[in-house]
CSV table of C-alpha atoms in Angstrom, one decimal:
chain,number,residue,atom,x,y,z
J,1,ALA,CA,30.8,53.9,38.4
J,2,GLN,CA,31.6,51.0,40.6
J,3,SER,CA,28.8,49.0,42.3
J,4,VAL,CA,28.4,45.9,44.3
J,5,THR,CA,25.5,43.4,44.5
J,6,GLN,CA,25.2,40.9,47.3
J,7,LEU,CA,22.9,38.1,46.5
J,8,GLY,CA,20.8,37.2,49.5
J,9,SER,CA,20.1,39.5,52.3
J,10,HIS,CA,19.8,36.6,54.7
J,11,VAL,CA,21.7,33.3,54.7
J,12,SER,CA,21.2,30.5,57.2
J,13,VAL,CA,23.5,27.5,57.5
J,14,SER,CA,24.0,24.8,60.1
J,15,GLU,CA,27.1,24.7,62.4
J,16,GLY,CA,29.9,22.9,60.6
J,17,ALA,CA,28.4,23.5,57.1
J,18,LEU,CA,29.9,25.4,54.2
J,19,VAL,CA,29.4,29.2,54.3
J,20,LEU,CA,29.0,30.8,50.9
J,21,LEU,CA,28.2,34.5,50.6
J,22,ARG,CA,27.8,35.9,47.1
J,23,CYS,CA,29.2,39.2,45.8
J,24,ASN,CA,29.2,40.5,42.3
J,25,TYR,CA,30.8,43.8,41.3
J,26,SER,CA,30.8,46.2,38.5
J,27,SER,CA,33.9,48.3,37.8
J,28,SER,CA,35.3,50.1,34.9
J,29,VAL,CA,38.9,49.5,36.0
J,30,PRO,CA,40.6,46.5,37.7
J,31,PRO,CA,39.0,46.7,41.2
J,32,TYR,CA,40.1,46.5,44.7
J,33,LEU,CA,37.6,44.4,46.6
J,34,PHE,CA,36.9,43.8,50.3
J,35,TRP,CA,34.8,41.8,52.7
J,36,TYR,CA,33.9,43.3,56.0
J,37,VAL,CA,32.1,41.7,59.0
J,38,GLN,CA,29.9,43.6,61.5
J,39,TYR,CA,28.8,42.1,64.8
J,40,PRO,CA,25.7,43.7,66.5
J,41,ASN,CA,26.3,47.3,67.6
J,42,GLN,CA,29.9,47.3,66.5
J,43,GLY,CA,31.9,48.8,63.7
J,44,LEU,CA,33.0,47.0,60.6
J,45,GLN,CA,36.1,44.7,60.7
J,46,LEU,CA,38.1,44.0,57.6
J,47,LEU,CA,38.0,40.2,56.8
J,48,LEU,CA,40.1,40.2,53.6
J,49,LYS,CA,41.0,42.2,50.6
J,50,TYR,CA,41.8,41.6,46.9
J,51,THR,CA,44.4,44.0,45.4
J,52,SER,CA,45.3,42.4,42.1
J,53,ALA,CA,47.8,39.9,43.5
J,54,ALA,CA,46.6,36.3,44.1
J,55,THR,CA,43.1,35.6,43.1
J,56,LEU,CA,42.4,33.4,46.1
J,57,VAL,CA,42.6,35.6,49.1
J,58,LYS,CA,42.7,34.3,52.7
J,59,GLY,CA,41.4,36.3,55.5
J,60,ILE,CA,40.9,36.1,59.2
J,61,ASN,CA,38.7,33.6,61.1
J,62,GLY,CA,39.1,31.0,58.4
J,63,PHE,CA,37.4,32.9,55.6
J,64,GLU,CA,38.6,33.2,52.0
J,65,ALA,CA,37.4,34.7,48.8
J,66,GLU,CA,38.2,34.1,45.2
J,67,PHE,CA,38.3,36.9,42.6
J,68,LYS,CA,36.9,35.7,39.3
J,69,LYS,CA,37.2,38.4,36.6
J,70,SER,CA,35.2,36.5,34.0
J,71,GLU,CA,32.2,36.2,36.4
J,72,THR,CA,32.8,39.6,38.0
J,73,SER,CA,32.5,37.9,41.4
J,74,PHE,CA,34.2,37.9,44.7
J,75,HIS,CA,32.3,35.3,46.8
J,76,LEU,CA,33.2,34.7,50.4
J,77,THR,CA,33.5,31.1,51.7
J,78,LYS,CA,34.4,29.2,54.9
J,79,PRO,CA,34.5,25.4,54.9
J,80,SER,CA,32.9,24.9,58.3
J,81,ALA,CA,30.7,27.4,60.0
J,82,HIS,CA,31.0,28.3,63.7
J,83,MET,CA,28.3,29.8,65.9
J,84,SER,CA,30.6,32.8,66.3
J,85,ASP,CA,30.4,33.5,62.6
J,86,ALA,CA,26.8,34.9,63.0
J,87,ALA,CA,27.0,38.5,61.9
J,88,GLU,CA,26.4,40.9,59.0
J,89,TYR,CA,28.8,40.7,56.1
J,90,PHE,CA,29.5,43.5,53.6
J,91,CYS,CA,31.2,43.3,50.2
J,92,ALA,CA,32.8,46.5,49.0
J,93,VAL,CA,34.7,47.9,46.0
J,94,SER,CA,37.1,50.8,46.0
J,95,ASP,CA,36.9,53.6,43.4
J,96,LEU,CA,40.7,53.8,43.3
J,97,GLU,CA,40.6,57.6,43.0
J,98,GLY,CA,41.4,60.5,45.3
J,99,ALA,CA,39.8,59.8,48.6
J,100,GLN,CA,39.6,56.0,48.0
J,101,LYS,CA,35.9,55.9,48.6
J,102,LEU,CA,34.3,52.4,49.1
J,103,VAL,CA,31.1,51.4,47.6
J,104,PHE,CA,29.3,48.8,49.8
J,105,GLY,CA,26.8,46.1,49.0
J,106,GLN,CA,23.6,46.0,51.1
J,107,GLY,CA,24.9,43.3,53.3
J,108,THR,CA,24.1,39.7,54.1
J,109,ARG,CA,23.0,38.6,57.5
J,110,LEU,CA,24.5,35.2,58.3
J,111,THR,CA,22.7,33.0,60.8
J,112,ILE,CA,24.2,29.8,62.2
J,113,ASN,CA,21.9,27.0,63.3
J,114,PRO,CA,23.1,24.6,66.0
I,1,SER,CA,49.4,50.8,66.0
I,2,GLN,CA,46.5,52.8,64.8
I,3,THR,CA,43.3,53.2,66.7
I,4,ILE,CA,40.1,55.1,66.0
I,5,HIS,CA,37.7,56.4,68.7
I,6,GLN,CA,34.2,57.6,68.5
I,7,TRP,CA,32.1,59.3,71.1
I,8,PRO,CA,29.6,59.2,72.4
I,9,ALA,CA,28.8,55.5,72.0
I,10,THR,CA,25.0,56.1,72.3
I,11,LEU,CA,23.0,59.2,72.2
I,12,VAL,CA,19.3,60.0,72.6
I,13,GLN,CA,18.3,63.5,71.4
I,14,PRO,CA,14.9,65.2,70.9
I,15,VAL,CA,13.9,66.5,67.5
I,16,GLY,CA,15.2,70.0,66.8
I,17,SER,CA,18.2,69.7,69.1
I,18,PRO,CA,21.8,70.1,67.9
I,19,LEU,CA,24.2,67.2,67.4
I,20,SER,CA,28.0,66.8,67.6
I,21,LEU,CA,29.7,63.4,67.1
I,22,GLU,CA,33.4,63.2,67.3
I,23,CYS,CA,35.9,60.8,65.7
I,24,THR,CA,39.7,60.8,66.4
I,25,VAL,CA,42.4,58.6,64.9
I,26,GLU,CA,45.7,57.8,66.6
I,27,GLY,CA,48.9,56.4,65.3
I,28,THR,CA,48.8,57.8,61.7
I,29,SER,CA,49.2,61.1,59.9
I,30,ASN,CA,47.2,62.7,57.2
I,31,PRO,CA,44.5,60.0,57.0
I,32,ASN,CA,41.5,60.1,54.7
I,33,LEU,CA,38.4,60.3,57.0
I,34,TYR,CA,34.9,59.2,56.4
I,35,TRP,CA,31.4,59.4,58.0
I,36,TYR,CA,28.9,56.8,57.2
I,37,ARG,CA,25.3,56.3,58.4
I,38,GLN,CA,23.7,52.9,58.8
I,39,ALA,CA,19.9,52.9,59.1
I,40,ALA,CA,18.2,49.9,60.7
I,41,GLY,CA,18.4,46.9,58.5
I,42,ARG,CA,20.2,48.7,55.7
I,43,GLY,CA,23.7,49.1,54.3
I,44,LEU,CA,26.2,51.9,54.7
I,45,GLN,CA,25.6,55.3,53.3
I,46,LEU,CA,28.7,57.5,52.9
I,47,LEU,CA,27.8,61.0,54.2
I,48,PHE,CA,31.1,62.9,54.1
I,49,TYR,CA,34.8,62.3,53.5
I,50,SER,CA,37.9,64.4,54.0
I,51,VAL,CA,41.4,64.2,52.5
I,52,GLY,CA,42.9,66.9,54.7
I,53,ILE,CA,42.3,69.5,57.3
I,54,GLY,CA,39.4,71.8,56.4
I,55,GLN,CA,38.6,69.8,53.2
I,56,ILE,CA,35.1,68.3,53.4
I,57,SER,CA,33.2,66.6,50.6
I,58,SER,CA,29.5,65.8,50.9
I,59,GLU,CA,28.0,62.8,49.3
I,60,VAL,CA,24.4,63.3,50.1
I,61,PRO,CA,22.6,66.6,50.7
I,62,GLN,CA,21.0,66.5,54.1
I,63,ASN,CA,20.6,68.0,57.5
I,64,LEU,CA,24.1,67.2,58.6
I,65,SER,CA,27.5,68.8,58.2
I,66,ALA,CA,31.1,67.8,58.9
I,67,SER,CA,34.3,69.5,59.9
I,68,ARG,CA,37.9,68.5,60.2
I,69,PRO,CA,39.6,71.0,62.6
I,70,GLN,CA,42.7,68.9,63.1
I,71,ASP,CA,44.5,66.3,61.1
I,72,ARG,CA,43.1,63.3,63.0
I,73,GLN,CA,39.8,64.7,64.1
I,74,PHE,CA,36.5,64.5,62.3
I,75,ILE,CA,33.3,66.0,63.6
I,76,LEU,CA,29.7,65.4,62.4
I,77,SER,CA,27.2,68.0,63.3
I,78,SER,CA,23.6,69.1,62.9
I,79,LYS,CA,21.9,72.3,64.0
I,80,LYS,CA,18.5,70.7,64.3
I,81,LEU,CA,18.0,67.0,64.3
I,82,LEU,CA,15.2,65.3,62.4
I,83,LEU,CA,13.6,61.9,63.2
I,84,SER,CA,15.2,60.6,60.0
I,85,ASP,CA,18.6,61.3,61.4
I,86,SER,CA,18.4,58.3,63.7
I,87,GLY,CA,20.8,55.5,62.9
I,88,PHE,CA,24.2,54.1,63.6
I,89,TYR,CA,27.0,56.5,62.6
I,90,LEU,CA,30.4,55.1,61.7
I,91,CYS,CA,33.7,56.9,61.3
I,92,ALA,CA,36.5,55.3,59.2
I,93,TRP,CA,40.0,56.1,58.1
I,94,SER,CA,42.3,55.1,55.3
I,95,VAL,CA,45.8,56.1,54.3
I,96,GLY,CA,47.4,56.3,50.9
I,97,GLN,CA,46.2,55.8,47.3
I,98,TRP,CA,47.6,52.3,47.2
I,99,VAL,CA,46.2,51.1,50.5
I,100,PRO,CA,42.5,51.7,49.9
I,101,GLU,CA,41.0,49.6,52.7
I,102,GLN,CA,39.2,51.6,55.4
I,103,TYR,CA,39.3,50.9,59.1
I,104,PHE,CA,36.2,51.6,61.1
I,105,GLY,CA,35.5,53.0,64.6
I,106,PRO,CA,33.1,51.4,67.1
I,107,GLY,CA,30.2,53.6,66.0
I,108,THR,CA,27.6,55.9,67.7
I,109,ARG,CA,24.0,54.9,68.0
I,110,LEU,CA,21.8,58.0,67.6
I,111,THR,CA,18.1,57.9,68.5
I,112,VAL,CA,16.1,61.0,67.7
I,113,THR,CA,12.8,61.1,69.7
């Protein structure tokens, strides 16, 4: 069964600093992987997705993620943090069957310090 | 373009009262539909999903039920709410086996008192 582990429930960075949010997955088949962002009291918004094309995936708001099969990782990065990036971030893997269920990590809360 | 609606946005209900949350999707046909619950400070728990009208799969046995009376309508219900039913309820949709990403609605904040 697929699973996702997000390392660090809280990450704090200074404005302008590199953002790195970690995600490791477990999948018995080549996975589809996703990053979502959730602002307070809102639904989840898709940031980016990996679907077995390019291993470096660019998303919205300047975020990108690199799929590394050897490390079973899909870490999310942004070169320079903005105050508006403060939110909860979720990594997810698709089970690729039937109803296309997603398995989510527990989330990482990103705080940006001025 | 596709849009997803949920209502109500917020709800405060006493223990033992019934519940009905509604989700509708516009701009697509035959979507897969999903209900998630997000408890305070926790991740997302998949409650139900549906691949077609009248087809409901339950992921977690609990006090809730779901129905899909129309292609783009998904309803989450309970006959008697428990305190533990409090949380943020999210509806999502996806289309097609090769387009697995899900798109989420704005959510409903449910507080059971």
